[in-house]
Amino acid sequence: MNSVNDDKEYYYRRAESELEMAQRTEVPEAVKAHYTLAGYYLDKVYNEEANANAPSIT
């Protein structure tokens, strides 16, 4: 198993989960928080520079 690919898969699943929660809630502050977290997780999947410089969010 490749740890980097496992991590990216985990972060992608978390982003998907946050997006689903954002779509289900009606509280504006919660929607914003879920979308923000989804963005952070997607950065961990797709942005190599962010991965090198960002602290862990797990």
PDB file of C-alpha atoms in Angstrom:
ATOM      1  CA  MET A   1       0.000   0.000   0.000  1.00  0.00           C
ATOM      2  CA  ASN A   2       1.104   3.531  -0.707  1.00  0.00           C
ATOM      3  CA  SER A   3       0.650   5.858   2.233  1.00  0.00           C
ATOM      4  CA  VAL A   4       0.437   8.982   0.048  1.00  0.00           C
ATOM      5  CA  ASN A   5      -2.352   7.497  -2.064  1.00  0.00           C
ATOM      6  CA  ASP A   6      -4.135   6.238   1.059  1.00  0.00           C
ATOM      7  CA  ASP A   7      -3.937   9.738   2.550  1.00  0.00           C
ATOM      8  CA  LYS A   8      -5.273  11.339  -0.630  1.00  0.00           C
ATOM      9  CA  GLU A   9      -8.150   8.868  -0.757  1.00  0.00           C
ATOM     10  CA  TYR A  10      -8.979   9.641   2.886  1.00  0.00           C
ATOM     11  CA  TYR A  11      -8.901  13.409   2.302  1.00  0.00           C
ATOM     12  CA  TYR A  12     -11.051  13.038  -0.819  1.00  0.00           C
ATOM     13  CA  ARG A  13     -13.669  11.042   1.100  1.00  0.00           C
ATOM     14  CA  ARG A  14     -13.637  13.658   3.864  1.00  0.00           C
ATOM     15  CA  ALA A  15     -14.142  16.446   1.299  1.00  0.00           C
ATOM     16  CA  GLU A  16     -17.085  14.574  -0.212  1.00  0.00           C
ATOM     17  CA  SER A  17     -18.578  14.151   3.252  1.00  0.00           C
ATOM     18  CA  GLU A  18     -18.181  17.857   4.064  1.00  0.00           C
ATOM     19  CA  LEU A  19     -19.825  18.819   0.759  1.00  0.00           C
ATOM     20  CA  GLU A  20     -22.772  16.520   1.482  1.00  0.00           C
ATOM     21  CA  MET A  21     -23.178  18.016   4.955  1.00  0.00           C
ATOM     22  CA  ALA A  22     -23.012  21.548   3.517  1.00  0.00           C
ATOM     23  CA  GLN A  23     -25.843  20.706   1.136  1.00  0.00           C
ATOM     24  CA  ARG A  24     -28.016  19.199   3.893  1.00  0.00           C
ATOM     25  CA  THR A  25     -27.793  21.963   6.473  1.00  0.00           C
ATOM     26  CA  GLU A  26     -29.759  25.185   6.487  1.00  0.00           C
ATOM     27  CA  VAL A  27     -27.622  27.115   8.979  1.00  0.00           C
ATOM     28  CA  PRO A  28     -25.489  29.577   6.972  1.00  0.00           C
ATOM     29  CA  GLU A  29     -22.540  29.431   9.371  1.00  0.00           C
ATOM     30  CA  ALA A  30     -22.502  25.630   9.207  1.00  0.00           C
ATOM     31  CA  VAL A  31     -22.712  25.665   5.404  1.00  0.00           C
ATOM     32  CA  LYS A  32     -19.693  27.977   5.281  1.00  0.00           C
ATOM     33  CA  ALA A  33     -17.749  25.811   7.730  1.00  0.00           C
ATOM     34  CA  HIS A  34     -18.445  22.629   5.767  1.00  0.00           C
ATOM     35  CA  TYR A  35     -17.406  24.222   2.464  1.00  0.00           C
ATOM     36  CA  THR A  36     -14.262  25.629   4.082  1.00  0.00           C
ATOM     37  CA  LEU A  37     -13.289  22.221   5.449  1.00  0.00           C
ATOM     38  CA  ALA A  38     -14.028  20.604   2.081  1.00  0.00           C
ATOM     39  CA  GLY A  39     -11.688  23.122   0.468  1.00  0.00           C
ATOM     40  CA  TYR A  40      -8.911  22.272   2.908  1.00  0.00           C
ATOM     41  CA  TYR A  41      -9.337  18.562   2.270  1.00  0.00           C
ATOM     42  CA  LEU A  42      -9.350  19.056  -1.505  1.00  0.00           C
ATOM     43  CA  ASP A  43      -6.149  21.086  -1.202  1.00  0.00           C
ATOM     44  CA  LYS A  44      -4.597  18.103   0.547  1.00  0.00           C
ATOM     45  CA  VAL A  45      -5.596  15.929  -2.425  1.00  0.00           C
ATOM     46  CA  TYR A  46      -4.754  18.185  -5.369  1.00  0.00           C
ATOM     47  CA  ASN A  47      -2.323  20.901  -4.257  1.00  0.00           C
ATOM     48  CA  GLU A  48       1.203  19.536  -3.797  1.00  0.00           C
ATOM     49  CA  GLU A  49       2.551  22.928  -2.663  1.00  0.00           C
ATOM     50  CA  ALA A  50      -0.108  23.150   0.037  1.00  0.00           C
ATOM     51  CA  ASN A  51       0.781  19.638   1.167  1.00  0.00           C
ATOM     52  CA  ALA A  52       4.411  20.604   1.604  1.00  0.00           C
ATOM     53  CA  ASN A  53       3.680  23.756   3.616  1.00  0.00           C
ATOM     54  CA  ALA A  54       0.455  23.085   5.525  1.00  0.00           C
ATOM     55  CA  PRO A  55       0.131  21.522   8.955  1.00  0.00           C
ATOM     56  CA  SER A  56      -1.731  18.230   9.186  1.00  0.00           C
ATOM     57  CA  ILE A  57      -5.529  18.547   9.528  1.00  0.00           C
ATOM     58  CA  THR A  58      -6.218  15.019  10.700  1.00  0.00           C
TER      59      THR A  58
END
